[in-house]
Amino acid sequence: MKRSSKSALKPAVKAVAPSRAVVPLRERRLNFGDKWDYAPAPEDHKGYPIAPRHELFIDGKFVKPRARRYFDSINPATEEKLTEIALADERDVAAAVAAARKAYDGVWGKMPARERGKYLFRIARIIQERSRELAVLETIDGGKPIKESRDIDLPLVAAHFFYYAGWADKLKYAFPGRTPRSLGVAGQIIPWNFPLLMAAWKIAPALACGNTVVLKPAETTSITALRLAEIFQQADLPPGVVNIVTGAGETGAALVRHPGVAKIAFTGSTEVGKLIAKTLAERSNNAPRLTLELGGKAANIVFEDAPIDQAIEGIISGIYFNQGHVCCAGSRLFVQEGIHKTVLRKLRDRIQTLRVGNPLDKNTDIGAINSSAQLKKIRSLVKSGEEQGAVVEQTSCRLPAKGYWFPPTMLTRVSPSHRVAQEEIFGPVLSVMTFRTPEEAIERANNTPYGLSAGVWTDKGSKIFKVAQKLRAGVIWANCYNKFDPASPFGGYKESGFGREGGLHGLAAYCRLD
Ligand code: ADP
């Protein structure tokens, strides 16, 4: 690419030091930083105070962890401590599983399905009523822009509860000719990228089918799961139907090992997913059911006949949505050779307009990286790309001095063997490659251990079907990207895991079908 003749924007505070091969993206004609800018529009968060300490939620009550140990939860945009979160050990996990079992045997498992549905509808409505509070907390705790938590996460959270509430008394129609029965206690372990949405994906279908739940949120994002616990109390959900144990990997491992759990649903890294599968494989006689939703390295394929401007928006949202903290992020872009130059030029222009900064500001496009550990991982993979010969192009946007930030980044001259083309980066980093024929695109797209999602951009419907049939990915978006709906199943092939969440498939994961 042509280097900018003008100098890069001068950071007001402190920017990430550009490395040697970093090429700043060309300065925009409309230079928001220097000439004019939107006035700051921060969402008011004063009305939603965060308690200095959060306990475990077991048997309908907030209780102290037996070992009286707590860990800090921090705001990744400021590095300020937000609160202390209880650290559950094996005994706390056992108490949560016992409470869930008692609720299953005594109340929930026996309750008429239409009554279970009423609770789920009530929870969905309270989530809608409290959605502003939940969105603000999700943003403060996790770093994602408020416009995403407010307009995408929270509406989807409520929609999942509504959707599965509707199925609760219609399970026999979901599986005609079969008799669906609940499983018992479901152990659910979720990651930090969509804390409430992942909780909704797992809790709503489990409860609709008559199971009870022990949920383990990720250690960096427990606050909204515990607010959800308050909502369960507000909805008068019987005690023990959902229990929430907070902690890190060891708490999750204790849940996986517990013999009273009938089903484990895990979303997280492929590495931990493999560990869980191994642990359960060793328990040959009473191993619980397992679904795994793991990493991804999605291909976004743009053909020459694609609507280019629409594709640019799809590529941008596909990789920079939620700072790229999305397992189905379109992190590998394959562009057909004839439009390579045009797409790169338009991408550079568009990336320059992305606003990085205060996640609570309604104008922010890219918020904070969720933790310093994740930031380190992103930096080291981008560095490896540079060392292996890729060109790193980054915006010269200002980054706040405090907090964890990474500018929207594009890697060009990437070859398929580079680590950045093979490994999940889980950050706002796009690797761009080219192809000549549809066959080459398919082969390159499938050349990864993962198989979670993909995108295809073309004017021709027949090409979409031809290519989609050959892509080994669980979710394929055509002329769009990162579109979610509670009615459509989601899940992967190969090292992206097995089992589906969402839709009827998501119900099947929580039933025995006799
Ligand atoms: P990420 O790399 O995205 O942080 P992880 O797979 O490490 O993903 O974490 C996803 C979830 O799994 C988190 O709730 C985490 O605490 C939990 N976890 C981590 N290690 C283990 C383990 N050995 N057993 C069970 N759960 C775990």
Tab-separated table of N, CA, C and O in Angstrom, residues 23-124:
chain	number	residue	atom	x	y	z
A	23	VAL	N	2.225	-0.094	9.244
A	23	VAL	CA	1.975	0.977	8.296
A	23	VAL	C	0.705	1.678	8.746
A	23	VAL	O	-0.353	1.066	8.784
A	24	PRO	N	0.786	2.950	9.115
A	24	PRO	CA	-0.462	3.588	9.521
A	24	PRO	C	-1.403	3.698	8.339
A	24	PRO	O	-0.981	3.980	7.225
A	25	LEU	N	-2.667	3.421	8.580
A	25	LEU	CA	-3.645	3.568	7.509
A	25	LEU	C	-3.700	5.030	7.108
A	25	LEU	O	-3.514	5.906	7.937
A	26	ARG	N	-3.971	5.274	5.824
A	26	ARG	CA	-3.985	6.637	5.323
A	26	ARG	C	-4.938	7.518	6.124
A	26	ARG	O	-6.027	7.097	6.483
A	27	GLU	N	-4.490	8.705	6.378
A	27	GLU	CA	-5.323	9.614	7.159
A	27	GLU	C	-6.602	9.937	6.391
A	27	GLU	O	-6.564	10.125	5.177
A	28	ARG	N	-7.697	9.971	7.072
A	28	ARG	CA	-8.959	10.259	6.398
A	28	ARG	C	-9.024	11.719	5.971
A	28	ARG	O	-8.423	12.581	6.571
A	29	ARG	N	-9.814	11.941	4.938
A	29	ARG	CA	-10.008	13.327	4.550
A	29	ARG	C	-10.735	14.070	5.676
A	29	ARG	O	-10.418	15.164	6.037
A	30	LEU	N	-11.744	13.422	6.227
A	30	LEU	CA	-12.432	14.022	7.368
A	30	LEU	C	-11.726	13.550	8.622
A	30	LEU	O	-11.873	12.403	9.033
A	31	ASN	N	-10.927	14.397	9.167
A	31	ASN	CA	-10.135	13.986	10.308
A	31	ASN	C	-10.883	14.310	11.606
A	31	ASN	O	-10.797	15.393	12.146
A	32	PHE	N	-11.665	13.329	12.081
A	32	PHE	CA	-12.519	13.583	13.231
A	32	PHE	C	-11.720	14.051	14.448
A	32	PHE	O	-12.161	14.893	15.195
A	33	GLY	N	-10.526	13.469	14.600
A	33	GLY	CA	-9.750	13.749	15.805
A	33	GLY	C	-9.342	15.210	15.917
A	33	GLY	O	-9.414	15.804	16.975
A	34	ASP	N	-8.937	15.826	14.800
A	34	ASP	CA	-8.375	17.161	14.887
A	34	ASP	C	-9.362	18.270	14.529
A	34	ASP	O	-9.341	19.334	15.099
A	35	LYS	N	-10.229	18.006	13.537
A	35	LYS	CA	-11.034	19.118	13.033
A	35	LYS	C	-12.395	19.190	13.714
A	35	LYS	O	-12.805	20.214	14.195
A	36	TRP	N	-13.108	18.118	13.718
A	36	TRP	CA	-14.354	18.117	14.446
A	36	TRP	C	-14.622	16.693	14.905
A	36	TRP	O	-14.116	15.744	14.359
A	37	ASP	N	-15.415	16.597	15.899
A	37	ASP	CA	-15.701	15.273	16.432
A	37	ASP	C	-17.090	15.297	17.026
A	37	ASP	O	-17.627	16.360	17.317
A	38	TYR	N	-17.660	14.132	17.204
A	38	TYR	CA	-18.922	14.093	17.938
A	38	TYR	C	-18.629	14.509	19.373
A	38	TYR	O	-17.583	14.166	19.922
A	39	ALA	N	-19.577	15.206	19.980
A	39	ALA	CA	-19.417	15.512	21.404
A	39	ALA	C	-19.508	14.199	22.174
A	39	ALA	O	-20.220	13.289	21.746
A	40	PRO	N	-18.781	14.080	23.281
A	40	PRO	CA	-18.887	12.841	24.053
A	40	PRO	C	-20.344	12.584	24.443
A	40	PRO	O	-21.071	13.523	24.768
A	41	ALA	N	-20.754	11.324	24.345
A	41	ALA	CA	-22.152	10.998	24.677
A	41	ALA	C	-22.175	9.785	25.590
A	41	ALA	O	-22.694	8.728	25.230
A	42	PRO	N	-21.579	9.930	26.787
A	42	PRO	CA	-21.516	8.745	27.650
A	42	PRO	C	-22.879	8.375	28.223
A	42	PRO	O	-23.662	9.247	28.569
A	43	GLU	N	-23.122	7.087	28.284
A	43	GLU	CA	-24.350	6.587	28.900
A	43	GLU	C	-24.253	6.839	30.404
A	43	GLU	O	-23.194	6.669	31.004
A	44	ASP	N	-25.363	7.246	31.003
A	44	ASP	CA	-25.355	7.493	32.446
A	44	ASP	C	-25.295	6.150	33.182
A	44	ASP	O	-26.101	5.266	32.920
A	45	HIS	N	-24.324	6.016	34.062
A	45	HIS	CA	-24.236	4.746	34.787
A	45	HIS	C	-24.378	4.945	36.294
A	45	HIS	O	-24.280	3.995	37.064
A	46	LYS	N	-24.615	6.182	36.706
A	46	LYS	CA	-24.665	6.463	38.152
A	46	LYS	C	-25.855	5.774	38.830
A	46	LYS	O	-25.791	5.417	39.986
A	47	GLY	N	-26.919	5.590	38.057
A	47	GLY	CA	-28.126	4.985	38.643
A	47	GLY	C	-27.987	3.483	38.881
A	47	GLY	O	-28.910	2.852	39.388
A	48	TYR	N	-26.865	2.903	38.460
A	48	TYR	CA	-26.708	1.455	38.586
A	48	TYR	C	-25.459	1.125	39.409
A	48	TYR	O	-24.444	0.691	38.863
A	49	PRO	N	-25.513	1.363	40.699
A	49	PRO	CA	-24.325	1.128	41.511
A	49	PRO	C	-23.954	-0.359	41.565
A	49	PRO	O	-24.822	-1.218	41.411
A	50	ILE	N	-22.668	-0.597	41.762
A	50	ILE	CA	-22.174	-1.978	41.864
A	50	ILE	C	-21.741	-2.201	43.308
A	50	ILE	O	-20.916	-1.445	43.832
A	51	ALA	N	-22.291	-3.204	43.960
A	51	ALA	CA	-21.953	-3.492	45.367
A	51	ALA	C	-20.460	-3.806	45.470
A	51	ALA	O	-19.877	-4.354	44.532
A	52	PRO	N	-19.829	-3.472	46.616
A	52	PRO	CA	-18.390	-3.733	46.730
A	52	PRO	C	-18.041	-5.227	46.743
A	52	PRO	O	-16.913	-5.615	46.484
A	53	ARG	N	-19.036	-6.067	47.040
A	53	ARG	CA	-18.749	-7.499	47.109
A	53	ARG	C	-19.927	-8.298	46.541
A	53	ARG	O	-21.081	-7.916	46.751
A	54	HIS	N	-19.631	-9.359	45.817
A	54	HIS	CA	-20.681	-10.218	45.261
A	54	HIS	C	-20.500	-11.644	45.774
A	54	HIS	O	-19.394	-12.191	45.704
A	55	GLU	N	-21.611	-12.221	46.258
A	55	GLU	CA	-21.559	-13.580	46.821
A	55	GLU	C	-22.023	-14.609	45.781
A	55	GLU	O	-22.420	-14.239	44.680
A	56	LEU	N	-22.020	-15.868	46.192
A	56	LEU	CA	-22.504	-16.939	45.306
A	56	LEU	C	-24.029	-16.973	45.366
A	56	LEU	O	-24.622	-16.547	46.373
A	57	PHE	N	-24.661	-17.489	44.333
A	57	PHE	CA	-26.124	-17.598	44.334
A	57	PHE	C	-26.489	-19.087	44.380
A	57	PHE	O	-26.373	-19.798	43.380
A	58	ILE	N	-26.853	-19.533	45.579
A	58	ILE	CA	-27.133	-20.963	45.754
A	58	ILE	C	-28.466	-21.114	46.480
A	58	ILE	O	-28.702	-20.466	47.504
A	59	ASP	N	-29.314	-21.966	45.940
A	59	ASP	CA	-30.625	-22.262	46.547
A	59	ASP	C	-31.465	-20.996	46.749
A	59	ASP	O	-32.117	-20.826	47.790
A	60	GLY	N	-31.398	-20.111	45.805
A	60	GLY	CA	-32.249	-18.914	45.838
A	60	GLY	C	-31.717	-17.782	46.690
A	60	GLY	O	-32.358	-16.734	46.796
A	61	LYS	N	-30.535	-17.986	47.330
A	61	LYS	CA	-29.999	-16.925	48.215
A	61	LYS	C	-28.555	-16.603	47.828
A	61	LYS	O	-27.839	-17.445	47.273
A	62	PHE	N	-28.151	-15.379	48.193
A	62	PHE	CA	-26.735	-15.017	48.007
A	62	PHE	C	-25.984	-15.446	49.259
A	62	PHE	O	-26.328	-15.043	50.371
A	63	VAL	N	-24.993	-16.322	49.089
A	63	VAL	CA	-24.281	-16.886	50.241
A	63	VAL	C	-22.773	-16.707	50.087
A	63	VAL	O	-22.244	-16.655	48.971
A	64	LYS	N	-22.101	-16.646	51.239
A	64	LYS	CA	-20.645	-16.477	51.222
A	64	LYS	C	-19.979	-17.784	50.788
A	64	LYS	O	-20.487	-18.861	51.103
A	65	PRO	N	-18.842	-17.693	50.106
A	65	PRO	CA	-18.137	-18.940	49.763
A	65	PRO	C	-17.579	-19.571	51.045
A	65	PRO	O	-17.199	-18.847	51.970
A	66	ARG	N	-17.529	-20.895	51.097
A	66	ARG	CA	-17.108	-21.559	52.338
A	66	ARG	C	-15.700	-21.147	52.762
A	66	ARG	O	-15.421	-20.990	53.939
A	67	ALA	N	-14.816	-20.963	51.807
A	67	ALA	CA	-13.433	-20.605	52.157
A	67	ALA	C	-13.256	-19.100	52.377
A	67	ALA	O	-12.151	-18.646	52.682
A	68	ARG	N	-14.333	-18.335	52.206
A	68	ARG	CA	-14.295	-16.865	52.380
A	68	ARG	C	-13.239	-16.215	51.483
A	68	ARG	O	-12.558	-15.268	51.877
A	69	ARG	N	-13.082	-16.773	50.294
A	69	ARG	CA	-12.099	-16.179	49.358
A	69	ARG	C	-12.816	-15.410	48.247
A	69	ARG	O	-13.887	-15.829	47.782
A	70	TYR	N	-12.190	-14.310	47.848
A	70	TYR	CA	-12.787	-13.435	46.824
A	70	TYR	C	-11.698	-13.035	45.837
A	70	TYR	O	-10.514	-13.069	46.168
A	71	PHE	N	-12.115	-12.651	44.646
A	71	PHE	CA	-11.143	-12.099	43.683
A	71	PHE	C	-11.701	-10.800	43.106
A	71	PHE	O	-12.906	-10.559	43.163
A	72	ASP	N	-10.810	-9.972	42.573
A	72	ASP	CA	-11.222	-8.660	42.076
A	72	ASP	C	-11.784	-8.752	40.659
A	72	ASP	O	-11.289	-9.521	39.832
A	73	SER	N	-12.798	-7.947	40.410
A	73	SER	CA	-13.279	-7.792	39.039
A	73	SER	C	-12.992	-6.351	38.638
A	73	SER	O	-13.343	-5.424	39.375
A	74	ILE	N	-12.340	-6.149	37.511
A	74	ILE	CA	-11.951	-4.783	37.154
A	74	ILE	C	-12.614	-4.325	35.857
A	74	ILE	O	-13.063	-5.131	35.056
A	75	ASN	N	-12.648	-3.019	35.717
A	75	ASN	CA	-13.171	-2.409	34.494
A	75	ASN	C	-12.012	-2.377	33.483
A	75	ASN	O	-11.024	-1.683	33.704
A	76	PRO	N	-12.109	-3.118	32.380
A	76	PRO	CA	-10.964	-3.187	31.464
A	76	PRO	C	-10.677	-1.867	30.738
A	76	PRO	O	-9.603	-1.696	30.188
A	77	ALA	N	-11.641	-0.945	30.763
A	77	ALA	CA	-11.420	0.338	30.085
A	77	ALA	C	-10.667	1.324	30.975
A	77	ALA	O	-10.141	2.320	30.479
A	78	THR	N	-10.625	1.059	32.293
A	78	THR	CA	-9.973	2.016	33.202
A	78	THR	C	-8.984	1.342	34.156
A	78	THR	O	-8.224	2.012	34.838
A	79	GLU	N	-9.035	0.030	34.230
A	79	GLU	CA	-8.250	-0.780	35.173
A	79	GLU	C	-8.664	-0.539	36.623
A	79	GLU	O	-7.942	-0.903	37.548
A	80	GLU	N	-9.817	0.112	36.834
A	80	GLU	CA	-10.301	0.321	38.206
A	80	GLU	C	-10.996	-0.933	38.707
A	80	GLU	O	-11.710	-1.603	37.953
A	81	LYS	N	-10.806	-1.164	40.011
A	81	LYS	CA	-11.494	-2.307	40.614
A	81	LYS	C	-12.977	-1.977	40.739
A	81	LYS	O	-13.347	-0.918	41.248
A	82	LEU	N	-13.816	-2.898	40.285
A	82	LEU	CA	-15.261	-2.653	40.347
A	82	LEU	C	-15.871	-3.269	41.592
A	82	LEU	O	-16.739	-2.697	42.234
A	83	THR	N	-15.417	-4.464	41.927
A	83	THR	CA	-16.015	-5.202	43.037
A	83	THR	C	-15.176	-6.441	43.337
A	83	THR	O	-14.235	-6.745	42.607
A	84	GLU	N	-15.557	-7.130	44.404
A	84	GLU	CA	-14.949	-8.430	44.706
A	84	GLU	C	-15.978	-9.514	44.452
A	84	GLU	O	-17.145	-9.358	44.804
A	85	ILE	N	-15.495	-10.590	43.861
A	85	ILE	CA	-16.396	-11.692	43.486
A	85	ILE	C	-16.007	-12.931	44.291
A	85	ILE	O	-14.818	-13.242	44.419
A	86	ALA	N	-17.007	-13.637	44.782
A	86	ALA	CA	-16.740	-14.847	45.575
A	86	ALA	C	-16.057	-15.916	44.725
A	86	ALA	O	-16.426	-16.121	43.567
A	87	LEU	N	-15.092	-16.584	45.338
A	87	LEU	CA	-14.398	-17.676	44.650
A	87	LEU	C	-14.952	-19.007	45.168
A	87	LEU	O	-14.700	-19.389	46.317
A	88	ALA	N	-15.704	-19.697	44.339
A	88	ALA	CA	-16.331	-20.960	44.770
A	88	ALA	C	-15.325	-22.095	44.688
A	88	ALA	O	-14.608	-22.223	43.695
A	89	ASP	N	-15.277	-22.910	45.734
A	89	ASP	CA	-14.423	-24.099	45.670
A	89	ASP	C	-15.313	-25.335	45.487
A	89	ASP	O	-16.530	-25.239	45.299
A	90	GLU	N	-14.680	-26.495	45.580
A	90	GLU	CA	-15.385	-27.761	45.335
A	90	GLU	C	-16.621	-27.911	46.234
A	90	GLU	O	-17.669	-28.393	45.797
A	91	ARG	N	-16.496	-27.432	47.502
A	91	ARG	CA	-17.635	-27.591	48.433
A	91	ARG	C	-18.795	-26.689	48.029
A	91	ARG	O	-19.958	-27.066	48.132
A	92	ASP	N	-18.480	-25.488	47.572
A	92	ASP	CA	-19.544	-24.588	47.111
A	92	ASP	C	-20.234	-25.160	45.868
A	92	ASP	O	-21.455	-25.087	45.736
A	93	VAL	N	-19.416	-25.715	44.986
A	93	VAL	CA	-19.984	-26.317	43.772
A	93	VAL	C	-20.899	-27.474	44.162
A	93	VAL	O	-22.022	-27.625	43.648
A	94	ALA	N	-20.457	-28.276	45.148
A	94	ALA	CA	-21.286	-29.417	45.595
A	94	ALA	C	-22.598	-28.913	46.192
A	94	ALA	O	-23.670	-29.498	45.949
A	95	ALA	N	-22.538	-27.810	46.947
A	95	ALA	CA	-23.769	-27.256	47.534
A	95	ALA	C	-24.712	-26.776	46.429
A	95	ALA	O	-25.935	-26.958	46.509
A	96	ALA	N	-24.137	-26.173	45.386
A	96	ALA	CA	-24.966	-25.669	44.276
A	96	ALA	C	-25.616	-26.838	43.526
A	96	ALA	O	-26.805	-26.789	43.185
A	97	VAL	N	-24.839	-27.905	43.295
A	97	VAL	CA	-25.405	-29.068	42.584
A	97	VAL	C	-26.493	-29.716	43.447
A	97	VAL	O	-27.572	-30.099	42.939
A	98	ALA	N	-26.270	-29.785	44.772
A	98	ALA	CA	-27.279	-30.381	45.667
A	98	ALA	C	-28.561	-29.548	45.643
A	98	ALA	O	-29.670	-30.101	45.585
A	99	ALA	N	-28.419	-28.222	45.645
A	99	ALA	CA	-29.606	-27.350	45.605
A	99	ALA	C	-30.352	-27.534	44.290
A	99	ALA	O	-31.597	-27.583	44.251
A	100	ALA	N	-29.581	-27.651	43.204
A	100	ALA	CA	-30.206	-27.830	41.885
A	100	ALA	C	-30.932	-29.178	41.823
A	100	ALA	O	-32.026	-29.282	41.262
A	101	ARG	N	-30.331	-30.200	42.427
A	101	ARG	CA	-30.968	-31.532	42.415
A	101	ARG	C	-32.271	-31.523	43.218
A	101	ARG	O	-33.290	-32.076	42.814
A	102	LYS	N	-32.191	-30.854	44.398
A	102	LYS	CA	-33.379	-30.771	45.259
A	102	LYS	C	-34.507	-30.043	44.496
A	102	LYS	O	-35.659	-30.473	44.509
A	103	ALA	N	-34.166	-28.966	43.832
A	103	ALA	CA	-35.186	-28.209	43.092
A	103	ALA	C	-35.728	-29.040	41.916
A	103	ALA	O	-36.918	-28.977	41.599
A	104	TYR	N	-34.858	-29.844	41.313
A	104	TYR	CA	-35.288	-30.684	40.184
A	104	TYR	C	-36.282	-31.747	40.659
A	104	TYR	O	-37.360	-31.909	40.098
A	105	ASP	N	-35.888	-32.442	41.759
A	105	ASP	CA	-36.744	-33.524	42.257
A	105	ASP	C	-38.024	-32.984	42.888
A	105	ASP	O	-39.090	-33.569	42.761
A	106	GLY	N	-37.891	-31.845	43.592
A	106	GLY	CA	-39.014	-31.380	44.406
A	106	GLY	C	-39.994	-30.476	43.666
A	106	GLY	O	-41.185	-30.482	43.962
A	107	VAL	N	-39.494	-29.672	42.729
A	107	VAL	CA	-40.366	-28.665	42.133
A	107	VAL	C	-40.321	-28.662	40.596
A	107	VAL	O	-41.302	-28.966	39.924
A	108	TRP	N	-39.173	-28.322	40.073
A	108	TRP	CA	-39.081	-27.960	38.658
A	108	TRP	C	-39.354	-29.134	37.717
A	108	TRP	O	-40.077	-28.998	36.726
A	109	GLY	N	-38.786	-30.286	38.058
A	109	GLY	CA	-38.956	-31.466	37.205
A	109	GLY	C	-40.409	-31.923	37.157
A	109	GLY	O	-40.844	-32.576	36.198
A	110	LYS	N	-41.175	-31.603	38.229
A	110	LYS	CA	-42.560	-32.083	38.309
A	110	LYS	C	-43.575	-31.043	37.845
A	110	LYS	O	-44.742	-31.340	37.686
A	111	MET	N	-43.122	-29.817	37.712
A	111	MET	CA	-44.041	-28.718	37.425
A	111	MET	C	-44.659	-28.877	36.028
A	111	MET	O	-43.958	-29.237	35.086
A	112	PRO	N	-45.973	-28.613	35.885
A	112	PRO	CA	-46.540	-28.651	34.524
A	112	PRO	C	-45.769	-27.703	33.611
A	112	PRO	O	-45.393	-26.599	34.014
A	113	ALA	N	-45.537	-28.161	32.393
A	113	ALA	CA	-44.667	-27.406	31.477
A	113	ALA	C	-45.160	-25.981	31.251
A	113	ALA	O	-44.368	-25.046	31.123
A	114	ARG	N	-46.489	-25.802	31.191
A	114	ARG	CA	-46.972	-24.434	30.904
A	114	ARG	C	-46.617	-23.488	32.063
A	114	ARG	O	-46.429	-22.298	31.867
A	115	GLU	N	-46.499	-24.035	33.287
A	115	GLU	CA	-46.104	-23.194	34.434
A	115	GLU	C	-44.629	-22.806	34.321
A	115	GLU	O	-44.241	-21.682	34.614
A	116	ARG	N	-43.823	-23.773	33.897
A	116	ARG	CA	-42.397	-23.444	33.664
A	116	ARG	C	-42.297	-22.327	32.634
A	116	ARG	O	-41.511	-21.391	32.779
A	117	GLY	N	-43.088	-22.430	31.594
A	117	GLY	CA	-43.089	-21.417	30.529
A	117	GLY	C	-43.417	-20.042	31.086
A	117	GLY	O	-42.804	-19.047	30.702
A	118	LYS	N	-44.373	-19.999	32.038
A	118	LYS	CA	-44.757	-18.692	32.596
A	118	LYS	C	-43.577	-18.036	33.308
A	118	LYS	O	-43.395	-16.825	33.223
A	119	TYR	N	-42.787	-18.840	34.033
A	119	TYR	CA	-41.590	-18.267	34.696
A	119	TYR	C	-40.628	-17.685	33.658
A	119	TYR	O	-40.070	-16.612	33.838
A	120	LEU	N	-40.452	-18.440	32.566
A	120	LEU	CA	-39.500	-17.964	31.548
A	120	LEU	C	-39.994	-16.677	30.891
A	120	LEU	O	-39.217	-15.754	30.644
A	121	PHE	N	-41.306	-16.608	30.636
A	121	PHE	CA	-41.859	-15.364	30.084
A	121	PHE	C	-41.636	-14.209	31.060
A	121	PHE	O	-41.295	-13.093	30.672
A	122	ARG	N	-41.839	-14.499	32.343
A	122	ARG	CA	-41.680	-13.438	33.354
A	122	ARG	C	-40.217	-12.960	33.391
A	122	ARG	O	-39.947	-11.762	33.431
A	123	ILE	N	-39.304	-13.903	33.347
A	123	ILE	CA	-37.876	-13.528	33.349
A	123	ILE	C	-37.554	-12.669	32.122
A	123	ILE	O	-36.882	-11.641	32.217
A	124	ALA	N	-38.086	-13.081	30.969
A	124	ALA	CA	-37.827	-12.323	29.729
A	124	ALA	C	-38.327	-10.895	29.860
A	124	ALA	O	-37.653	-9.944	29.453
